CSV table of C-alpha atoms in Angstrom, one decimal:
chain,number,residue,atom,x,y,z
K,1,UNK,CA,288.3,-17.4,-42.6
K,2,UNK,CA,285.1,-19.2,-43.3
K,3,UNK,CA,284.0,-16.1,-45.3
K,4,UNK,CA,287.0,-16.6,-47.9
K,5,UNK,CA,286.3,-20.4,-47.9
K,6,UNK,CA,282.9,-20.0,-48.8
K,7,UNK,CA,283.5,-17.3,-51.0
K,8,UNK,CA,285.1,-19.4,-53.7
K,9,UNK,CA,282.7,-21.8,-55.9
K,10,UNK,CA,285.3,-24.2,-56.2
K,11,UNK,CA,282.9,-26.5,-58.1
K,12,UNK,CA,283.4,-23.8,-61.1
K,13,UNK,CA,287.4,-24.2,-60.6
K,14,UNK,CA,288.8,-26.6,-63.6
K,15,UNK,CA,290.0,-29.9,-62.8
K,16,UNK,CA,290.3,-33.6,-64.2
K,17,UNK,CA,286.7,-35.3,-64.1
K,18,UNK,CA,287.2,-38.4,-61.7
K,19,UNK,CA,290.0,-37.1,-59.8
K,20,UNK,CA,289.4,-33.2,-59.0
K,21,UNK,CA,286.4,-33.7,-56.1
K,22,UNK,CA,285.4,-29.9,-55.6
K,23,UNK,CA,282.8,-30.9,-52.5
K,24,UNK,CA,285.5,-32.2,-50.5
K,25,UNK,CA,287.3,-28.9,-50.5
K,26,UNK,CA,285.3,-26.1,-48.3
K,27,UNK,CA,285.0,-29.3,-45.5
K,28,UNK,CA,288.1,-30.1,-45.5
K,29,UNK,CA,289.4,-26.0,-45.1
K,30,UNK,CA,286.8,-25.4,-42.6
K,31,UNK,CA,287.8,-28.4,-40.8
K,32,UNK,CA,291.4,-27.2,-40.7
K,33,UNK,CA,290.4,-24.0,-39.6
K,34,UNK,CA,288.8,-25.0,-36.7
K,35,UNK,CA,290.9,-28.6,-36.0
K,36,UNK,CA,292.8,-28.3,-32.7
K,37,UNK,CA,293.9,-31.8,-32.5
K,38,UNK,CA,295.7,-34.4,-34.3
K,39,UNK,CA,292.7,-36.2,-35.3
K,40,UNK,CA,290.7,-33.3,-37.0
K,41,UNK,CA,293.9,-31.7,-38.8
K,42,UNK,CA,294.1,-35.6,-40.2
K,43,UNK,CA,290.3,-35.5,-41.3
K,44,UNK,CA,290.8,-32.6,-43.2
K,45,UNK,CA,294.1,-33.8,-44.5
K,46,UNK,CA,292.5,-36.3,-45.9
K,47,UNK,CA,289.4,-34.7,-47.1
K,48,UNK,CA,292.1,-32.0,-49.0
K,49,UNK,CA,294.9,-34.8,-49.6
K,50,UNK,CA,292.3,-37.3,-51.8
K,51,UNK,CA,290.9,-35.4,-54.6
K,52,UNK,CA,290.2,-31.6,-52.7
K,53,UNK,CA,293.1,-29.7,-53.8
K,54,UNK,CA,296.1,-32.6,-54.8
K,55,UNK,CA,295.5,-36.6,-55.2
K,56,UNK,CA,298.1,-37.3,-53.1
K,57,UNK,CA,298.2,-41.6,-54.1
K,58,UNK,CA,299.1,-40.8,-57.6
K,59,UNK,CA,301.0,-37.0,-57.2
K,60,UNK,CA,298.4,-34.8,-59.2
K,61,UNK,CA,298.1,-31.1,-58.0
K,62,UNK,CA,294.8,-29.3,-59.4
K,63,UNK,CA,294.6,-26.3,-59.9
K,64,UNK,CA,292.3,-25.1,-56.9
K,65,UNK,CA,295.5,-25.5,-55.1
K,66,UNK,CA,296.4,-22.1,-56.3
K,67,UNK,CA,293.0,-20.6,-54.8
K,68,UNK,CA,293.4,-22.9,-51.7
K,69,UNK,CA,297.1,-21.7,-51.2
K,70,UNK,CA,296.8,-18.5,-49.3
K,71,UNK,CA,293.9,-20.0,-47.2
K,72,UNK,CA,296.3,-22.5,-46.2
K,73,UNK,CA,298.8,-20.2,-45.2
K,74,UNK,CA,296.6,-18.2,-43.0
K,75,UNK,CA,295.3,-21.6,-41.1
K,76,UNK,CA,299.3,-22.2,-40.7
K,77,UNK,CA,299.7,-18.9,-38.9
K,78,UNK,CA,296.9,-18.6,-37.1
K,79,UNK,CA,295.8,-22.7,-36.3
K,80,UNK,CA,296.4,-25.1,-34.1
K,81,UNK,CA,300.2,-26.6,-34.7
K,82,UNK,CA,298.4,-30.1,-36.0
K,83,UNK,CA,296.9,-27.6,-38.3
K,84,UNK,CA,299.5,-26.1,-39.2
K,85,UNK,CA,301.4,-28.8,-39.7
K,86,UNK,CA,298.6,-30.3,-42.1
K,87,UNK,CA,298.7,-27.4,-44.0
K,88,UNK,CA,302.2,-26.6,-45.0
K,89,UNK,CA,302.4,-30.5,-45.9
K,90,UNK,CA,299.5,-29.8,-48.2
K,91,UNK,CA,301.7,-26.9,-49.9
K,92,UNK,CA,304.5,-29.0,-50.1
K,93,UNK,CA,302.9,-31.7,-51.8
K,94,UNK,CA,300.7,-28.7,-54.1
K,95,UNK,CA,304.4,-27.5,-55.4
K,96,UNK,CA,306.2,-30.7,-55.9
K,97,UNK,CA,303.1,-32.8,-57.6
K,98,UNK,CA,302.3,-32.6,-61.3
K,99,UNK,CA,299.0,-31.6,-63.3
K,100,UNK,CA,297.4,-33.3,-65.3
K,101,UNK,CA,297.3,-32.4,-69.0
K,102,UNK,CA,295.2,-29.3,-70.0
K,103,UNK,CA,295.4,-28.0,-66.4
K,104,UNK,CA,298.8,-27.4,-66.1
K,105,UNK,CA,298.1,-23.3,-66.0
K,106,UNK,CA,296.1,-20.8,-63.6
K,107,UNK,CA,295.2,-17.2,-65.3
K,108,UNK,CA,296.6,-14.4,-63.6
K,109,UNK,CA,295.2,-10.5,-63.3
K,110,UNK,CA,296.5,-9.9,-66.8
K,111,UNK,CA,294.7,-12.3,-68.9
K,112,UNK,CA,298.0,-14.5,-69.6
K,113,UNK,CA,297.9,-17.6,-67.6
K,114,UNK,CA,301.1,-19.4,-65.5
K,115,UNK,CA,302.2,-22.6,-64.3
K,116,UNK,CA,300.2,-23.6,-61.5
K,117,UNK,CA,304.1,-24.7,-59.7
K,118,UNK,CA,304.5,-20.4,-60.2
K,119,UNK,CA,301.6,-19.4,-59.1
K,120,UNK,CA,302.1,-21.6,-55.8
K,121,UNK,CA,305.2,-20.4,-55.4
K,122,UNK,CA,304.4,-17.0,-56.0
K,123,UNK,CA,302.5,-17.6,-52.7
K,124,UNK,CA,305.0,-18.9,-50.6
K,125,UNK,CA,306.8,-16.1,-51.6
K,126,UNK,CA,304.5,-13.3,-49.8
K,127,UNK,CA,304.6,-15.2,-46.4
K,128,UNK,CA,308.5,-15.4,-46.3
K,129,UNK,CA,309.1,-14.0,-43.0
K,130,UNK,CA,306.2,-16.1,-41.6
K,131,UNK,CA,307.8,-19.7,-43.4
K,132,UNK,CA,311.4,-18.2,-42.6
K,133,UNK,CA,310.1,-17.7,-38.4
K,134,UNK,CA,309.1,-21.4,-38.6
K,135,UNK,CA,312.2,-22.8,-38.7
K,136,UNK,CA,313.3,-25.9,-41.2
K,137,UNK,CA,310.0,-26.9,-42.6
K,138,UNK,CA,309.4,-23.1,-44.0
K,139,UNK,CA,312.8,-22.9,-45.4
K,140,UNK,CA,312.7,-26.1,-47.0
K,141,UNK,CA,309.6,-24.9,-49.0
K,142,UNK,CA,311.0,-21.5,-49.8
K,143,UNK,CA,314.3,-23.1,-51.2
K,144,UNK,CA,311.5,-25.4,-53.3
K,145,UNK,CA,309.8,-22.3,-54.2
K,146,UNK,CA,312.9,-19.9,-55.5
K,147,UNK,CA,313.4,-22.7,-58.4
K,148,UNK,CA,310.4,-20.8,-59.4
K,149,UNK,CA,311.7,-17.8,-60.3
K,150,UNK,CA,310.3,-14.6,-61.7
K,151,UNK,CA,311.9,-11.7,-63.9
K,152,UNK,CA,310.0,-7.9,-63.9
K,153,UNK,CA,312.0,-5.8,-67.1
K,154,UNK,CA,312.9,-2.5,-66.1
K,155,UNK,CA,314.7,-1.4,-69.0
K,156,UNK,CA,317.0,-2.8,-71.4
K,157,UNK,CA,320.0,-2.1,-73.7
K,158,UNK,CA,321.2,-3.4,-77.0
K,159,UNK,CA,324.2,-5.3,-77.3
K,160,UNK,CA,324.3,-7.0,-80.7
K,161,UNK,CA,322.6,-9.2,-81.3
K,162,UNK,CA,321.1,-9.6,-77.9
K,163,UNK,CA,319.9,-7.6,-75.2
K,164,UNK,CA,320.8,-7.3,-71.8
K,165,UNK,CA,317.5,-6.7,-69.6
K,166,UNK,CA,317.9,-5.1,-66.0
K,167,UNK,CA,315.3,-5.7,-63.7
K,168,UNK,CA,314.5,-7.4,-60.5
K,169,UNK,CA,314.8,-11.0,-59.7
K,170,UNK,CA,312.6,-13.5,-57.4
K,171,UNK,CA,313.9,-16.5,-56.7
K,172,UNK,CA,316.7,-18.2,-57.8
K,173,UNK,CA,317.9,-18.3,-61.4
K,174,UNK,CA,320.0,-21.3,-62.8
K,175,UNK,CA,323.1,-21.6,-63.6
K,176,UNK,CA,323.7,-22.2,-67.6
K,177,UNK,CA,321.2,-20.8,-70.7
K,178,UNK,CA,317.3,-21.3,-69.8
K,179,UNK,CA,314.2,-21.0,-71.6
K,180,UNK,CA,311.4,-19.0,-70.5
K,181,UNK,CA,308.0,-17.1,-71.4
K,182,UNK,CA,307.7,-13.5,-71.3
K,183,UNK,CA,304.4,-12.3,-70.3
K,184,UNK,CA,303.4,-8.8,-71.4
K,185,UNK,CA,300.0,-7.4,-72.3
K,186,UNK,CA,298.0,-10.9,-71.8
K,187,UNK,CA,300.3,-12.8,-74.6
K,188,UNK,CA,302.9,-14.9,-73.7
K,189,UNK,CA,306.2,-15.4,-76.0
K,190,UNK,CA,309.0,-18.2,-76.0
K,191,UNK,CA,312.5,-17.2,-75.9
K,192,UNK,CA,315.6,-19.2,-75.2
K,193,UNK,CA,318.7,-18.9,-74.4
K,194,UNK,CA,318.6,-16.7,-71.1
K,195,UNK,CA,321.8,-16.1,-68.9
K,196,UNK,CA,322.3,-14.4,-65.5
K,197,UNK,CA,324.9,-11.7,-66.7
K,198,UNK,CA,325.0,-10.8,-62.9
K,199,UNK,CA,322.7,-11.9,-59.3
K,200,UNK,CA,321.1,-9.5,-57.2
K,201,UNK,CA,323.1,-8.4,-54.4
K,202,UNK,CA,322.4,-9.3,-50.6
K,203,UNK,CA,320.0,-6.2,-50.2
K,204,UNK,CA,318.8,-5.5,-53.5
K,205,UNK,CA,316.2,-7.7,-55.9
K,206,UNK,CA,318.0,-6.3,-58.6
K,207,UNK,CA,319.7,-8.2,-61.6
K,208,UNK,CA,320.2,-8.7,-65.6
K,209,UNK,CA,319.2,-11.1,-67.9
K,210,UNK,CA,321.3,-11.5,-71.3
K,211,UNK,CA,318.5,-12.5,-73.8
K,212,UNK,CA,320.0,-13.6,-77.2
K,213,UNK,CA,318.3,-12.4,-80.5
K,214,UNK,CA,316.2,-10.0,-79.7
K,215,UNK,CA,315.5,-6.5,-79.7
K,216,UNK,CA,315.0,-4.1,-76.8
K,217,UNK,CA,312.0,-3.3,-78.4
K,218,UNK,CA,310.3,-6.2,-77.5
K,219,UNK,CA,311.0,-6.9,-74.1
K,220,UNK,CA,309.1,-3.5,-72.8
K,221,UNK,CA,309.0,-2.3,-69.1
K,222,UNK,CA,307.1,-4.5,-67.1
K,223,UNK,CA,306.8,-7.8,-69.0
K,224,UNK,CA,307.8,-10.4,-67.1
K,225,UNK,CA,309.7,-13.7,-67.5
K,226,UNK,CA,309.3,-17.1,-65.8
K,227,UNK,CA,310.7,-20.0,-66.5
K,228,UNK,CA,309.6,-22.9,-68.7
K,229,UNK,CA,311.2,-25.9,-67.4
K,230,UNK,CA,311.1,-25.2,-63.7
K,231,UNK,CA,309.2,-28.0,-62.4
K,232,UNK,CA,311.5,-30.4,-64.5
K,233,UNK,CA,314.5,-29.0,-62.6
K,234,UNK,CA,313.2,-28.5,-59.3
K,235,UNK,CA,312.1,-31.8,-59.0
């Protein structure tokens, strides 16, 4: 664990001058690590809580809350329960606070970049079982985290003047027409419009999209769609 932590210069991660602190981060995640009481997991809390990876005073999430996230996770299965605890209040507070302007977005393997609410979510996702096992707390922040859904195309068929786009579904997709981007080959395009034409089943990820005015052609196999007014919904 102190390997990873140290591994990331998280004085080179972007954040707001005067509000993103990068030294306070690697102390306050070693101190987590390694907290086995209430008074240490509240050292680090606060170390992490005040500038590390969220302001907590004024609701600001920065973006090395996204390279913090799966640290945290880690310290909440394998910590002390104060730790734990302090951790998954962190990643609550990381997916319900808001960014400040022009660090909004994360980049991702493929050279597009996301919303840093997705990209935390996208986190909590992989550790479902572990958050599920928990109890309450874990499946109050997977029900926060499915608002932030995410669409993989697997193929699609006309049906004038849309297209109807099968694929699989994480998350939870709203009711009515949505906006969102479609990521493919590091660009990211708007489209509007979207409706669930039907849900994944119990067992299955699998679903389709009805995207209005456009082509087959330009929603290839394996772009993917995420919404663009998630955070406004969710919270």
């Amino acid at each position: 664990m102190l390997e990873q932590i140290e591994a990331v210069d998280w004085g080179t991660v972007p954040g707001p001058p005067g509000w993103y602190e990068p030294e306070r981060v690697a102390p306050g995640l070693r101190v987590l690590s390694g907290a086995s009481n209430l008074v240490r997991a509240a050292e680090a809390g606060s170390l992490l809580g005040c500038g590390g990876i969220v302001h907590d005073h004024s609701g600001t999430v920065f973006p090395a809350a996204v390279l913090a996230a799966p640290l945290l996770l880690e310290i909440a299965r394998r910590g002390h329960p104060a730790a734990r605890d302090t951790a998954l209040a962190l990643l609550d507070e990381a997916l319900c606070f808001r960014p400040h302007a022009g660090y909004e977005r994360v980049a991702t393997p493929d050279g597009t970049t996301v919303p840093l609410c997705c990209a935390l979510a996208h986190h909590l996702r992989a550790h479902t079982d572990f958050l599920t096992g928990l109890g309450g707390t874990g499946r109050s922040l997977l029900a926060d985290a499915a608002a932030h859904w995410r669409f993989e195309i697997h193929e699609c068929a006309a049906d004038d003047p849309d297209t109807v786009a099968f694929g699989t579904l994480t998350g939870r997709f709203p009711e009515g027409a949505r906006s969102a981007e479609l990521h493919h080959g590091g660009d990211v395009t708007a489209l509007n419009g979207l409706t669930l034409e039907y849900a994944p089943e119990a067992d299955s990820p699998g679903a389709c999209l009805r995207i209005p005015a456009r082509r087959p052609s330009e929603l290839p196999p394996g772009a993917v769609l995420r919404p663009t007014d998630c955070r406004d919904r969710a919270h």
